Amino acid sequence: LVGLDRKDKRYFVLEVLALGFDWSPVWNNLAVIQVHRHEYSAARRLLAHAVAANARDVVALTNYGVMSYHLSDFAEARRTLEEARRLRVRLIDSIPTSGRGTWEEEQYARATQPLDETARRYLARIDSATLSDGPPPADDLVADLHINQL
């Protein structure tokens, strides 16, 4: 999707869905496009599809929590963000070690650390009952997870 403008990305993703690929990253990318269009309720609905497609997608779950916060659904935001943090830890703990090293665990932990920091930050906002008057920062939503290969 690199190099495509938003309109082209949206059509490409819709074509992928039309082919029957009900993947959470596809729904998540559509949601990110909706956030850039300031269509926050639509973005959360798309993120709900992403979570339904893969309940183990930490990116989609975190994004759903962020959108819930910005739509003032604080109970859902708290539930979802706490679950995203627990899921991340479970996924890290479930990565089998390969002999003496924990390289895969460390890679995944590093790649998902920004998601955990986002979840923690929004949970702190909920705890202090801080409402945001502005739109959600686009930088708080993650289009996809990149794990660097060495």
N, CA, C and O atoms as a GROMACS GRO file, in nm:
protein
  600
    1LEU      N    1   0.080  -0.120   0.000
    1LEU     CA    2   0.000   0.000   0.000
    1LEU      C    3   0.085   0.127   0.000
    1LEU      O    4   0.034   0.238  -0.013
    2VAL      N    5   0.213   0.107   0.015
    2VAL     CA    6   0.304   0.222   0.012
    2VAL      C    7   0.301   0.283  -0.127
    2VAL      O    8   0.307   0.212  -0.227
    3GLY      N    9   0.291   0.414  -0.132
    3GLY     CA   10   0.292   0.484  -0.260
    3GLY      C   11   0.154   0.511  -0.316
    3GLY      O   12   0.141   0.586  -0.413
    4LEU      N   13   0.051   0.452  -0.258
    4LEU     CA   14  -0.085   0.478  -0.305
    4LEU      C   15  -0.145   0.592  -0.225
    4LEU      O   16  -0.117   0.606  -0.106
    5ASP      N   17  -0.228   0.673  -0.289
    5ASP     CA   18  -0.298   0.776  -0.212
    5ASP      C   19  -0.414   0.710  -0.137
    5ASP      O   20  -0.446   0.593  -0.160
    6ARG      N   21  -0.478   0.786  -0.048
    6ARG     CA   22  -0.585   0.730   0.037
    6ARG      C   23  -0.698   0.668  -0.043
    6ARG      O   24  -0.747   0.560  -0.008
    7LYS      N   25  -0.739   0.734  -0.149
    7LYS     CA   26  -0.849   0.683  -0.230
    7LYS      C   27  -0.811   0.550  -0.292
    7LYS      O   28  -0.891   0.455  -0.290
    8ASP      N   29  -0.691   0.541  -0.348
    8ASP     CA   30  -0.646   0.416  -0.408
    8ASP      C   31  -0.632   0.306  -0.304
    8ASP      O   32  -0.665   0.190  -0.330
    9LYS      N   33  -0.582   0.341  -0.186
    9LYS     CA   34  -0.569   0.242  -0.078
    9LYS      C   35  -0.706   0.187  -0.041
    9LYS      O   36  -0.723   0.066  -0.026
   10ARG      N   37  -0.804   0.277  -0.028
   10ARG     CA   38  -0.939   0.234   0.011
   10ARG      C   39  -0.995   0.138  -0.093
   10ARG      O   40  -1.051   0.034  -0.057
   11TYR      N   41  -0.982   0.171  -0.220
   11TYR     CA   42  -1.035   0.082  -0.324
   11TYR      C   43  -0.962  -0.052  -0.327
   11TYR      O   44  -1.023  -0.156  -0.348
   12PHE      N   45  -0.831  -0.048  -0.307
   12PHE     CA   46  -0.754  -0.171  -0.303
   12PHE      C   47  -0.801  -0.261  -0.188
   12PHE      O   48  -0.821  -0.381  -0.207
   13VAL      N   49  -0.817  -0.201  -0.070
   13VAL     CA   50  -0.860  -0.279   0.046
   13VAL      C   51  -1.001  -0.333   0.026
   13VAL      O   52  -1.028  -0.447   0.062
   14LEU      N   53  -1.089  -0.254  -0.032
   14LEU     CA   54  -1.224  -0.302  -0.059
   14LEU      C   55  -1.223  -0.419  -0.158
   14LEU      O   56  -1.303  -0.512  -0.147
   15GLU      N   57  -1.133  -0.414  -0.254
   15GLU     CA   58  -1.120  -0.525  -0.348
   15GLU      C   59  -1.074  -0.652  -0.278
   15GLU      O   60  -1.121  -0.761  -0.308
   16VAL      N   61  -0.982  -0.637  -0.186
   16VAL     CA   62  -0.934  -0.752  -0.108
   16VAL      C   63  -1.047  -0.813  -0.028
   16VAL      O   64  -1.062  -0.935  -0.022
   17LEU      N   65  -1.129  -0.728   0.034
   17LEU     CA   66  -1.245  -0.778   0.109
   17LEU      C   67  -1.344  -0.847   0.016
   17LEU      O   68  -1.401  -0.951   0.052
   18ALA      N   69  -1.365  -0.791  -0.101
   18ALA     CA   70  -1.458  -0.851  -0.198
   18ALA      C   71  -1.412  -0.990  -0.240
   18ALA      O   72  -1.494  -1.074  -0.277
   19LEU      N   73  -1.281  -1.014  -0.236
   19LEU     CA   74  -1.228  -1.146  -0.269
   19LEU      C   75  -1.248  -1.247  -0.156
   19LEU      O   76  -1.218  -1.366  -0.172
   20GLY      N   77  -1.300  -1.201  -0.044
   20GLY     CA   78  -1.329  -1.290   0.067
   20GLY      C   79  -1.221  -1.299   0.173
   20GLY      O   80  -1.224  -1.387   0.259
   21PHE      N   81  -1.125  -1.208   0.168
   21PHE     CA   82  -1.019  -1.208   0.267
   21PHE      C   83  -1.062  -1.125   0.388
   21PHE      O   84  -1.038  -1.005   0.394
   22ASP      N   85  -1.123  -1.190   0.483
   22ASP     CA   86  -1.173  -1.124   0.603
   22ASP      C   87  -1.061  -1.120   0.707
   22ASP      O   88  -1.066  -1.190   0.808
   23TRP      N   89  -0.961  -1.038   0.680
   23TRP     CA   90  -0.844  -1.029   0.766
   23TRP      C   91  -0.850  -0.902   0.848
   23TRP      O   92  -0.891  -0.796   0.800
   24SER      N   93  -0.808  -0.914   0.972
   24SER     CA   94  -0.810  -0.796   1.060
   24SER      C   95  -0.725  -0.680   1.006
   24SER      O   96  -0.768  -0.565   1.018
   25PRO      N   97  -0.607  -0.705   0.947
   25PRO     CA   98  -0.532  -0.589   0.895
   25PRO      C   99  -0.606  -0.513   0.784
   25PRO      O  100  -0.589  -0.392   0.770
   26VAL      N  101  -0.687  -0.584   0.706
   26VAL     CA  102  -0.763  -0.518   0.601
   26VAL      C  103  -0.865  -0.423   0.664
   26VAL      O  104  -0.874  -0.306   0.626
   27TRP      N  105  -0.942  -0.474   0.761
   27TRP     CA  106  -1.041  -0.390   0.830
   27TRP      C  107  -0.971  -0.275   0.904
   27TRP      O  108  -1.020  -0.162   0.902
   28ASN      N  109  -0.858  -0.304   0.967
   28ASN     CA  110  -0.785  -0.202   1.041
   28ASN      C  111  -0.740  -0.090   0.948
   28ASN      O  112  -0.752   0.028   0.984
   29ASN      N  113  -0.688  -0.124   0.831
   29ASN     CA  114  -0.644  -0.022   0.736
   29ASN      C  115  -0.760   0.064   0.687
   29ASN      O  116  -0.745   0.184   0.670
   30LEU      N  117  -0.875   0.001   0.664
   30LEU     CA  118  -0.994   0.080   0.627
   30LEU      C  119  -1.031   0.177   0.739
   30LEU      O  120  -1.069   0.291   0.714
   31ALA      N  121  -1.020   0.131   0.863
   31ALA     CA  122  -1.052   0.217   0.977
   31ALA      C  123  -0.957   0.336   0.985
   31ALA      O  124  -1.000   0.448   1.011
   32VAL      N  125  -0.829   0.313   0.962
   32VAL     CA  126  -0.732   0.422   0.965
   32VAL      C  127  -0.766   0.526   0.856
   32VAL      O  128  -0.753   0.646   0.879
   33ILE      N  129  -0.808   0.479   0.740
   33ILE     CA  130  -0.851   0.570   0.634
   33ILE      C  131  -0.970   0.653   0.680
   33ILE      O  132  -0.976   0.773   0.654
   34GLN      N  133  -1.065   0.590   0.749
   34GLN     CA  134  -1.183   0.662   0.799
   34GLN      C  135  -1.143   0.766   0.903
   34GLN      O  136  -1.203   0.874   0.909
   35VAL      N  137  -1.044   0.736   0.986
   35VAL     CA  138  -0.998   0.835   1.085
   35VAL      C  139  -0.941   0.956   1.014
   35VAL      O  140  -0.966   1.070   1.055
   36HIS      N  141  -0.865   0.934   0.909
   36HIS     CA  142  -0.810   1.047   0.834
   36HIS      C  143  -0.920   1.130   0.769
   36HIS      O  144  -0.901   1.248   0.740
   37ARG      N  145  -1.035   1.070   0.747
   37ARG     CA  146  -1.151   1.142   0.692
   37ARG      C  147  -1.238   1.200   0.804
   37ARG      O  148  -1.341   1.262   0.776
   38HIS      N  149  -1.199   1.180   0.927
   38HIS     CA  150  -1.273   1.228   1.044
   38HIS      C  151  -1.409   1.158   1.060
   38HIS      O  152  -1.504   1.217   1.109
   39GLU      N  153  -1.416   1.034   1.018
   39GLU     CA  154  -1.536   0.951   1.030
   39GLU      C  155  -1.512   0.850   1.143
   39GLU      O  156  -1.486   0.732   1.117
   40TYR      N  157  -1.520   0.898   1.268
   40TYR     CA  158  -1.476   0.819   1.382
   40TYR      C  159  -1.570   0.703   1.416
   40TYR      O  160  -1.524   0.595   1.452
   41SER      N  161  -1.699   0.724   1.406
   41SER     CA  162  -1.793   0.614   1.433
   41SER      C  163  -1.776   0.504   1.330
   41SER      O  164  -1.779   0.385   1.364
   42ALA      N  165  -1.759   0.542   1.205
   42ALA     CA  166  -1.736   0.442   1.099
   42ALA      C  167  -1.605   0.368   1.124
   42ALA      O  168  -1.597   0.247   1.102
   43ALA      N  169  -1.504   0.440   1.168
   43ALA     CA  170  -1.375   0.377   1.197
   43ALA      C  171  -1.390   0.273   1.307
   43ALA      O  172  -1.333   0.164   1.298
   44ARG      N  173  -1.464   0.306   1.412
   44ARG     CA  174  -1.481   0.209   1.521
   44ARG      C  175  -1.557   0.086   1.474
   44ARG      O  176  -1.526  -0.025   1.516
   45ARG      N  177  -1.658   0.105   1.388
   45ARG     CA  178  -1.730  -0.011   1.335
   45ARG      C  179  -1.636  -0.101   1.255
   45ARG      O  180  -1.642  -0.224   1.266
   46LEU      N  181  -1.549  -0.041   1.176
   46LEU     CA  182  -1.453  -0.119   1.099
   46LEU      C  183  -1.353  -0.190   1.192
   46LEU      O  184  -1.314  -0.304   1.165
   47LEU      N  185  -1.314  -0.124   1.298
   47LEU     CA  186  -1.224  -0.188   1.395
   47LEU      C  187  -1.293  -0.303   1.467
   47LEU      O  188  -1.229  -0.402   1.503
   48ALA      N  189  -1.424  -0.291   1.489
   48ALA     CA  190  -1.499  -0.404   1.547
   48ALA      C  191  -1.492  -0.524   1.454
   48ALA      O  192  -1.480  -0.638   1.499
   49HIS      N  193  -1.500  -0.500   1.322
   49HIS     CA  194  -1.484  -0.609   1.225
   49HIS      C  195  -1.343  -0.668   1.235
   49HIS      O  196  -1.326  -0.790   1.226
   50ALA      N  197  -1.244  -0.582   1.252
   50ALA     CA  198  -1.105  -0.630   1.262
   50ALA      C  199  -1.088  -0.721   1.382
   50ALA      O  200  -1.026  -0.827   1.372
   51VAL      N  201  -1.143  -0.681   1.495
   51VAL     CA  202  -1.132  -0.762   1.617
   51VAL      C  203  -1.210  -0.892   1.601
   51VAL      O  204  -1.165  -0.997   1.646
   52ALA      N  205  -1.326  -0.885   1.536
   52ALA     CA  206  -1.404  -1.006   1.513
   52ALA      C  207  -1.330  -1.102   1.420
   52ALA      O  208  -1.340  -1.224   1.435
   53ALA      N  209  -1.258  -1.048   1.323
   53ALA     CA  210  -1.183  -1.132   1.229
   53ALA      C  211  -1.065  -1.200   1.296
   53ALA      O  212  -1.027  -1.311   1.258
   54ASN      N  213  -1.006  -1.135   1.398
   54ASN     CA  214  -0.892  -1.193   1.469
   54ASN      C  215  -0.884  -1.131   1.608
   54ASN      O  216  -0.830  -1.022   1.625
   55ALA      N  217  -0.937  -1.201   1.705
   55ALA     CA  218  -0.939  -1.151   1.842
   55ALA      C  219  -0.799  -1.142   1.903
   55ALA      O  220  -0.782  -1.085   2.011
   56ARG      N  221  -0.698  -1.197   1.835
   56ARG     CA  222  -0.560  -1.193   1.885
   56ARG      C  223  -0.477  -1.084   1.817
   56ARG      O  224  -0.354  -1.085   1.824
   57ASP      N  225  -0.544  -0.990   1.751
   57ASP     CA  226  -0.475  -0.881   1.683
   57ASP      C  227  -0.463  -0.763   1.780
   57ASP      O  228  -0.558  -0.688   1.801
   58VAL      N  229  -0.345  -0.748   1.838
   58VAL     CA  230  -0.322  -0.643   1.938
   58VAL      C  231  -0.336  -0.505   1.875
   58VAL      O  232  -0.382  -0.412   1.942
   59VAL      N  233  -0.299  -0.491   1.749
   59VAL     CA  234  -0.311  -0.362   1.681
   59VAL      C  235  -0.458  -0.320   1.673
   59VAL      O  236  -0.494  -0.210   1.714
   60ALA      N  237  -0.542  -0.409   1.621
   60ALA     CA  238  -0.684  -0.378   1.605
   60ALA      C  239  -0.751  -0.354   1.741
   60ALA      O  240  -0.833  -0.263   1.755
   61LEU      N  241  -0.716  -0.435   1.839
   61LEU     CA  242  -0.777  -0.420   1.971
   61LEU      C  243  -0.739  -0.287   2.035
   61LEU      O  244  -0.823  -0.219   2.095
   62THR      N  245  -0.612  -0.249   2.022
   62THR     CA  246  -0.568  -0.121   2.077
   62THR      C  247  -0.636  -0.006   2.003
   62THR      O  248  -0.684   0.089   2.066
   63ASN      N  249  -0.640  -0.013   1.871
   63ASN     CA  250  -0.705   0.092   1.793
   63ASN      C  251  -0.853   0.105   1.829
   63ASN      O  252  -0.905   0.215   1.839
   64TYR      N  253  -0.920  -0.009   1.849
   64TYR     CA  254  -1.061  -0.007   1.888
   64TYR      C  255  -1.077   0.066   2.022
   64TYR      O  256  -1.171   0.143   2.041
   65GLY      N  257  -0.986   0.040   2.115
   65GLY     CA  258  -0.991   0.108   2.244
   65GLY      C  259  -0.969   0.257   2.232
   65GLY      O  260  -1.037   0.336   2.299
   66VAL      N  261  -0.875   0.297   2.148
   66VAL     CA  262  -0.848   0.440   2.126
   66VAL      C  263  -0.971   0.509   2.067
   66VAL      O  264  -1.009   0.617   2.111
   67MET      N  265  -1.032   0.446   1.967
   67MET     CA  266  -1.152   0.505   1.906
   67MET      C  267  -1.266   0.511   2.006
   67MET      O  268  -1.341   0.609   2.010
   68SER      N  269  -1.281   0.407   2.088
   68SER     CA  270  -1.386   0.408   2.190
   68SER      C  271  -1.367   0.525   2.286
   68SER      O  272  -1.463   0.591   2.326
   69TYR      N  273  -1.242   0.550   2.323
   69TYR     CA  274  -1.213   0.664   2.409
   69TYR      C  275  -1.257   0.794   2.343
   69TYR      O  276  -1.324   0.876   2.405
   70HIS      N  277  -1.220   0.813   2.218
   70HIS     CA  278  -1.251   0.939   2.149
   70HIS      C  279  -1.400   0.952   2.117
   70HIS      O  280  -1.447   1.062   2.086
   71LEU      N  281  -1.472   0.843   2.124
   71LEU     CA  282  -1.618   0.849   2.109
   71LEU      C  283  -1.687   0.851   2.245
   71LEU      O  284  -1.808   0.833   2.256
   72SER      N  285  -1.608   0.875   2.350
   72SER     CA  286  -1.655   0.888   2.489
   72SER      C  287  -1.721   0.762   2.544
   72SER      O  288  -1.804   0.771   2.634
   73ASP      N  289  -1.685   0.647   2.492
   73ASP     CA  290  -1.732   0.520   2.546
   73ASP      C  291  -1.620   0.466   2.635
   73ASP      O  292  -1.548   0.373   2.599
   74PHE      N  293  -1.607   0.529   2.752
   74PHE     CA  294  -1.493   0.503   2.839
   74PHE      C  295  -1.492   0.362   2.896
   74PHE      O  296  -1.385   0.304   2.914
   75ALA      N  297  -1.609   0.307   2.926
   75ALA     CA  298  -1.613   0.170   2.979
   75ALA      C  299  -1.561   0.071   2.875
   75ALA      O  300  -1.482  -0.018   2.908
   76GLU      N  301  -1.604   0.087   2.751
   76GLU     CA  302  -1.556   0.000   2.643
   76GLU      C  303  -1.409   0.024   2.615
   76GLU      O  304  -1.333  -0.070   2.589
   77ALA      N  305  -1.368   0.149   2.619
   77ALA     CA  306  -1.227   0.182   2.597
   77ALA      C  307  -1.141   0.114   2.704
   77ALA      O  308  -1.040   0.052   2.672
   78ARG      N  309  -1.180   0.126   2.829
   78ARG     CA  310  -1.104   0.065   2.939
   78ARG      C  311  -1.097  -0.087   2.921
   78ARG      O  312  -0.989  -0.146   2.930
   79ARG      N  313  -1.211  -0.150   2.895
   79ARG     CA  314  -1.216  -0.295   2.880
   79ARG      C  315  -1.125  -0.340   2.767
   79ARG      O  316  -1.048  -0.435   2.782
   80THR      N  317  -1.134  -0.272   2.656
   80THR     CA  318  -1.059  -0.310   2.537
   80THR      C  319  -0.909  -0.285   2.554
   80THR      O  320  -0.828  -0.370   2.518
   81LEU      N  321  -0.872  -0.171   2.606
   81LEU     CA  322  -0.730  -0.138   2.623
   81LEU      C  323  -0.664  -0.229   2.727
   81LEU      O  324  -0.550  -0.271   2.709
   82GLU      N  325  -0.735  -0.260   2.834
   82GLU     CA  326  -0.681  -0.354   2.932
   82GLU      C  327  -0.664  -0.492   2.870
   82GLU      O  328  -0.564  -0.559   2.893
   83GLU      N  329  -0.762  -0.534   2.790
   83GLU     CA  330  -0.752  -0.664   2.722
   83GLU      C  331  -0.636  -0.664   2.623
   83GLU      O  332  -0.566  -0.764   2.612
   84ALA      N  333  -0.614  -0.555   2.551
   84ALA     CA  334  -0.503  -0.547   2.456
   84ALA      C  335  -0.369  -0.562   2.529
   84ALA      O  336  -0.279  -0.630   2.480
   85ARG      N  337  -0.357  -0.501   2.644
   85ARG     CA  338  -0.233  -0.513   2.721
   85ARG      C  339  -0.212  -0.655   2.772
   85ARG      O  340  -0.101  -0.708   2.767
   86ARG      N  341  -0.320  -0.718   2.821
   86ARG     CA  342  -0.310  -0.857   2.868
   86ARG      C  343  -0.277  -0.951   2.751
   86ARG      O  344  -0.194  -1.041   2.764
   87LEU      N  345  -0.342  -0.929   2.638
   87LEU     CA  346  -0.318  -1.012   2.520
   87LEU      C  347  -0.173  -1.002   2.475
   87LEU      O  348  -0.111  -1.104   2.443
   88ARG      N  349  -0.119  -0.883   2.472
   88ARG     CA  350   0.021  -0.864   2.433
   88ARG      C  351   0.113  -0.948   2.520
   88ARG      O  352   0.203  -1.015   2.470
   89VAL      N  353   0.091  -0.943   2.651
   89VAL     CA  354   0.175  -1.020   2.744
   89VAL      C  355   0.157  -1.170   2.719
   89VAL      O  356   0.255  -1.245   2.717
   90ARG      N  357   0.032  -1.216   2.700
   90ARG     CA  358   0.008  -1.358   2.673
   90ARG      C  359   0.077  -1.402   2.544
   90ARG      O  360   0.135  -1.510   2.538
   91LEU      N  361   0.071  -1.318   2.441
   91LEU     CA  362   0.136  -1.354   2.315
   91LEU      C  363   0.288  -1.361   2.330
   91LEU      O  364   0.351  -1.452   2.276
   92ILE      N  365   0.345  -1.267   2.402
   92ILE     CA  366   0.490  -1.270   2.426
   92ILE      C  367   0.527  -1.396   2.503
   92ILE      O  368   0.623  -1.465   2.469
   93ASP      N  369   0.449  -1.427   2.606
   93ASP     CA  370   0.477  -1.546   2.688
   93ASP      C  371   0.458  -1.676   2.612
   93ASP      O  372   0.517  -1.778   2.648
   94SER      N  373   0.376  -1.674   2.508
   94SER     CA  374   0.349  -1.798   2.433
   94SER      C  375   0.448  -1.824   2.321
   94SER      O  376   0.443  -1.930   2.258
   95ILE      N  377   0.538  -1.730   2.295
   95ILE     CA  378   0.638  -1.750   2.189
   95ILE      C  379   0.741  -1.851   2.240
   95ILE      O  380   0.807  -1.828   2.341
   96PRO      N  381   0.753  -1.962   2.169
   96PRO     CA  382   0.850  -2.063   2.216
   96PRO      C  383   0.993  -2.013   2.202
   96PRO      O  384   1.027  -1.944   2.106
   97THR      N  385   1.074  -2.047   2.299
   97THR     CA  386   1.214  -2.009   2.291
   97THR      C  387   1.287  -2.108   2.202
   97THR      O  388   1.249  -2.225   2.193
   98SER      N  389   1.388  -2.061   2.138
   98SER     CA  390   1.465  -2.148   2.049
   98SER      C  391   1.605  -2.167   2.108
   98SER      O  392   1.699  -2.093   2.078
   99GLY      N  393   1.614  -2.265   2.191
   99GLY     CA  394   1.744  -2.292   2.254
   99GLY      C  395   1.776  -2.191   2.360
   99GLY      O  396   1.701  -2.171   2.456
  100ARG      N  397   1.890  -2.127   2.343
  100ARG     CA  398   1.937  -2.033   2.445
  100ARG      C  399   1.881  -1.893   2.428
  100ARG      O  400   1.887  -1.813   2.522
  101GLY      N  401   1.827  -1.862   2.312
  101GLY     CA  402   1.789  -1.724   2.284
  101GLY      C  403   1.640  -1.696   2.297
  101GLY      O  404   1.558  -1.787   2.291
  102THR      N  405   1.609  -1.569   2.315
  102THR     CA  406   1.470  -1.523   2.320
  102THR      C  407   1.449  -1.414   2.215
  102THR      O  408   1.375  -1.318   2.237
  103TRP      N  409   1.516  -1.430   2.101
  103TRP     CA  410   1.515  -1.329   1.998
  103TRP      C  411   1.374  -1.296   1.951
  103TRP      O  412   1.340  -1.178   1.940
  104GLU      N  413   1.291  -1.398   1.922
  104GLU     CA  414   1.156  -1.374   1.872
  104GLU      C  415   1.071  -1.299   1.975
  104GLU      O  416   0.996  -1.208   1.940
  105GLU      N  417   1.083  -1.339   2.100
  105GLU     CA  418   1.009  -1.270   2.206
  105GLU      C  419   1.049  -1.122   2.213
  105GLU      O  420   0.964  -1.034   2.223
  106GLU      N  421   1.178  -1.099   2.209
  106GLU     CA  422   1.228  -0.962   2.219
  106GLU      C  423   1.186  -0.878   2.099
  106GLU      O  424   1.151  -0.761   2.114
  107GLN      N  425   1.189  -0.938   1.979
  107GLN     CA  426   1.145  -0.867   1.859
  107GLN      C  427   0.998  -0.826   1.871
  107GLN      O  428   0.963  -0.711   1.845
  108TYR      N  429   0.913  -0.921   1.910
  108TYR     CA  430   0.770  -0.893   1.921
  108TYR      C  431   0.745  -0.790   2.032
  108TYR      O  432   0.664  -0.699   2.016
  109ALA      N  433   0.814  -0.806   2.143
  109ALA     CA  434   0.798  -0.710   2.253
  109ALA      C  435   0.836  -0.569   2.209
  109ALA      O  436   0.765  -0.473   2.241
  110ARG      N  437   0.946  -0.556   2.135
  110ARG     CA  438   0.988  -0.425   2.085
  110ARG      C  439   0.888  -0.369   1.984
  110ARG      O  440   0.854  -0.251   1.988
  111ALA      N  441   0.841  -0.456   1.894
  111ALA     CA  442   0.748  -0.410   1.790
  111ALA      C  443   0.614  -0.366   1.848
  111ALA      O  444   0.550  -0.276   1.794
  112THR      N  445   0.572  -0.428   1.957
  112THR     CA  446   0.441  -0.397   2.015
  112THR      C  447   0.449  -0.300   2.132
  112THR      O  448   0.345  -0.262   2.188
  113GLN      N  449   0.569  -0.259   2.171
  113GLN     CA  450   0.584  -0.165   2.282
  113GLN      C  451   0.508  -0.035   2.259
  113GLN      O  452   0.443   0.014   2.352
  114PRO      N  453   0.511   0.025   2.139
  114PRO     CA  454   0.434   0.148   2.118
  114PRO      C  455   0.283   0.128   2.139
  114PRO      O  456   0.215   0.218   2.186
  115LEU      N  457   0.232   0.012   2.103
  115LEU     CA  458   0.090  -0.017   2.127
  115LEU      C  459   0.061  -0.019   2.277
  115LEU      O  460  -0.039   0.036   2.322
  116ASP      N  461   0.149  -0.084   2.352
  116ASP     CA  462   0.130  -0.091   2.496
  116ASP      C  463   0.138   0.048   2.559
  116ASP      O  464   0.062   0.080   2.650
  117GLU      N  465   0.229   0.130   2.510
  117GLU     CA  466   0.241   0.266   2.562
  117GLU      C  467   0.116   0.348   2.530
  117GLU      O  468   0.070   0.427   2.612
  118THR      N  469   0.061   0.330   2.411
  118THR     CA  470  -0.063   0.398   2.374
  118THR      C  471  -0.177   0.355   2.465
  118THR      O  472  -0.252   0.439   2.516
  119ALA      N  473  -0.190   0.225   2.486
  119ALA     CA  474  -0.296   0.174   2.574
  119ALA      C  475  -0.280   0.229   2.716
  119ALA      O  476  -0.377   0.272   2.777
  120ARG      N  477  -0.158   0.227   2.766
  120ARG     CA  478  -0.131   0.278   2.900
  120ARG      C  479  -0.167   0.427   2.910
  120ARG      O  480  -0.227   0.470   3.008
  121ARG      N  481  -0.130   0.503   2.809
  121ARG     CA  482  -0.158   0.647   2.809
  121ARG      C  483  -0.309   0.674   2.810
  121ARG      O  484  -0.356   0.762   2.883
  122TYR      N  485  -0.384   0.600   2.730
  122TYR     CA  486  -0.529   0.622   2.726
  122TYR      C  487  -0.596   0.572   2.853
  122TYR      O  488  -0.694   0.632   2.897
  123LEU      N  489  -0.547   0.466   2.911
  123LEU     CA  490  -0.602   0.421   3.039
  123LEU      C  491  -0.578   0.526   3.147
  123LEU      O  492  -0.663   0.547   3.233
  124ALA      N  493  -0.463   0.591   3.144
  124ALA     CA  494  -0.435   0.698   3.240
  124ALA      C  495  -0.531   0.816   3.219
  124ALA      O  496  -0.576   0.878   3.315
  125ARG      N  497  -0.563   0.846   3.093
  125ARG     CA  498  -0.660   0.953   3.066
  125ARG      C  499  -0.797   0.917   3.120
  125ARG      O  500  -0.867   1.001   3.177
  126ILE      N  501  -0.835   0.792   3.103
  126ILE     CA  502  -0.965   0.747   3.155
  126ILE      C  503  -0.964   0.758   3.307
  126ILE      O  504  -1.061   0.804   3.367
  127ASP      N  505  -0.854   0.715   3.370
  127ASP     CA  506  -0.843   0.721   3.516
  127ASP      C  507  -0.855   0.863   3.568
  127ASP      O  508  -0.911   0.886   3.676
  128SER      N  509  -0.802   0.958   3.493
  128SER     CA  510  -0.809   1.097   3.538
  128SER      C  511  -0.930   1.169   3.478
  128SER      O  512  -0.947   1.290   3.496
  129ALA      N  513  -1.014   1.093   3.406
  129ALA     CA  514  -1.138   1.146   3.348
  129ALA      C  515  -1.112   1.268   3.262
  129ALA      O  516  -1.187   1.366   3.266
  130THR      N  517  -1.005   1.263   3.183
  130THR     CA  518  -0.971   1.371   3.092
  130THR      C  519  -1.042   1.349   2.960
  130THR      O  520  -1.020   1.249   2.892
  131LEU      N  521  -1.125   1.443   2.925
  131LEU     CA  522  -1.193   1.435   2.796
  131LEU      C  523  -1.113   1.510   2.692
  131LEU      O  524  -1.049   1.612   2.721
  132SER      N  525  -1.117   1.460   2.572
  132SER     CA  526  -1.048   1.525   2.462
  132SER      C  527  -1.151   1.596   2.376
  132SER      O  528  -1.248   1.535   2.329
  133ASP      N  529  -1.131   1.726   2.355
  133ASP     CA  530  -1.222   1.801   2.270
  133ASP      C  531  -1.190   1.785   2.122
  133ASP      O  532  -1.274   1.811   2.036
  134GLY      N  533  -1.070   1.742   2.093
  134GLY     CA  534  -1.028   1.733   1.954
  134GLY      C  535  -1.041   1.593   1.899
  134GLY      O  536  -1.075   1.499   1.971
  135PRO      N  537  -1.014   1.580   1.771
  135PRO     CA  538  -1.019   1.449   1.707
  135PRO      C  539  -0.903   1.364   1.755
  135PRO      O  540  -0.804   1.417   1.806
  136PRO      N  541  -0.913   1.232   1.740
  136PRO     CA  542  -0.801   1.147   1.780
  136PRO      C  543  -0.680   1.174   1.692
  136PRO      O  544  -0.692   1.183   1.570
  137PRO      N  545  -0.565   1.186   1.752
  137PRO     CA  546  -0.446   1.206   1.671
  137PRO      C  547  -0.424   1.084   1.581
  137PRO      O  548  -0.424   0.971   1.628
  138ALA      N  549  -0.405   1.109   1.453
  138ALA     CA  550  -0.386   0.999   1.358
  138ALA      C  551  -0.265   0.915   1.396
  138ALA      O  552  -0.260   0.796   1.366
  139ASP      N  553  -0.168   0.976   1.461
  139ASP     CA  554  -0.048   0.902   1.500
  139ASP      C  555  -0.075   0.800   1.610
  139ASP      O  556   0.007   0.711   1.633
  140ASP      N  557  -0.189   0.811   1.679
  140ASP     CA  558  -0.221   0.716   1.784
  140ASP      C  559  -0.280   0.587   1.730
  140ASP      O  560  -0.294   0.489   1.804
  141LEU      N  561  -0.314   0.583   1.601
  141LEU     CA  562  -0.365   0.461   1.539
  141LEU      C  563  -0.256   0.401   1.452
  141LEU      O  564  -0.185   0.472   1.381
  142VAL      N  565  -0.243   0.272   1.459
  142VAL     CA  566  -0.139   0.201   1.387
  142VAL      C  567  -0.202   0.128   1.270
  142VAL      O  568  -0.297   0.053   1.288
  143ALA      N  569  -0.149   0.150   1.149
  143ALA     CA  570  -0.202   0.083   1.031
  143ALA      C  571  -0.166  -0.064   1.030
  143ALA      O  572  -0.250  -0.148   1.000
  144ASP      N  573  -0.042  -0.096   1.063
  144ASP     CA  574  -0.002  -0.236   1.071
  144ASP      C  575   0.124  -0.247   1.153
  144ASP      O  576   0.188  -0.147   1.186
  145LEU      N  577   0.158  -0.370   1.186
  145LEU     CA  578   0.271  -0.398   1.273
  145LEU      C  579   0.391  -0.436   1.187
  145LEU      O  580   0.381  -0.523   1.100
  146HIS      N  581   0.503  -0.371   1.211
  146HIS     CA  582   0.625  -0.401   1.136
  146HIS      C  583   0.726  -0.462   1.231
  146HIS      O  584   0.762  -0.402   1.332
  147ILE      N  585   0.770  -0.580   1.197
  147ILE     CA  586   0.876  -0.644   1.274
  147ILE      C  587   0.997  -0.652   1.184
  147ILE      O  588   0.994  -0.716   1.079
  148ASN      N  589   1.103  -0.588   1.225
  148ASN     CA  590   1.226  -0.586   1.145
  148ASN      C  591   1.295  -0.721   1.154
  148ASN      O  592   1.311  -0.777   1.263
  149GLN      N  593   1.335  -0.770   1.041
  149GLN     CA  594   1.412  -0.894   1.036
  149GLN      C  595   1.559  -0.858   1.028
  149GLN      O  596   1.598  -0.769   0.953
  150LEU      N  597   1.638  -0.926   1.105
  150LEU     CA  598   1.784  -0.901   1.100
  150LEU      C  599   1.848  -0.994   1.003
  150LEU      O  600   1.970  -0.990   0.984
   0.00000   0.00000   0.00000
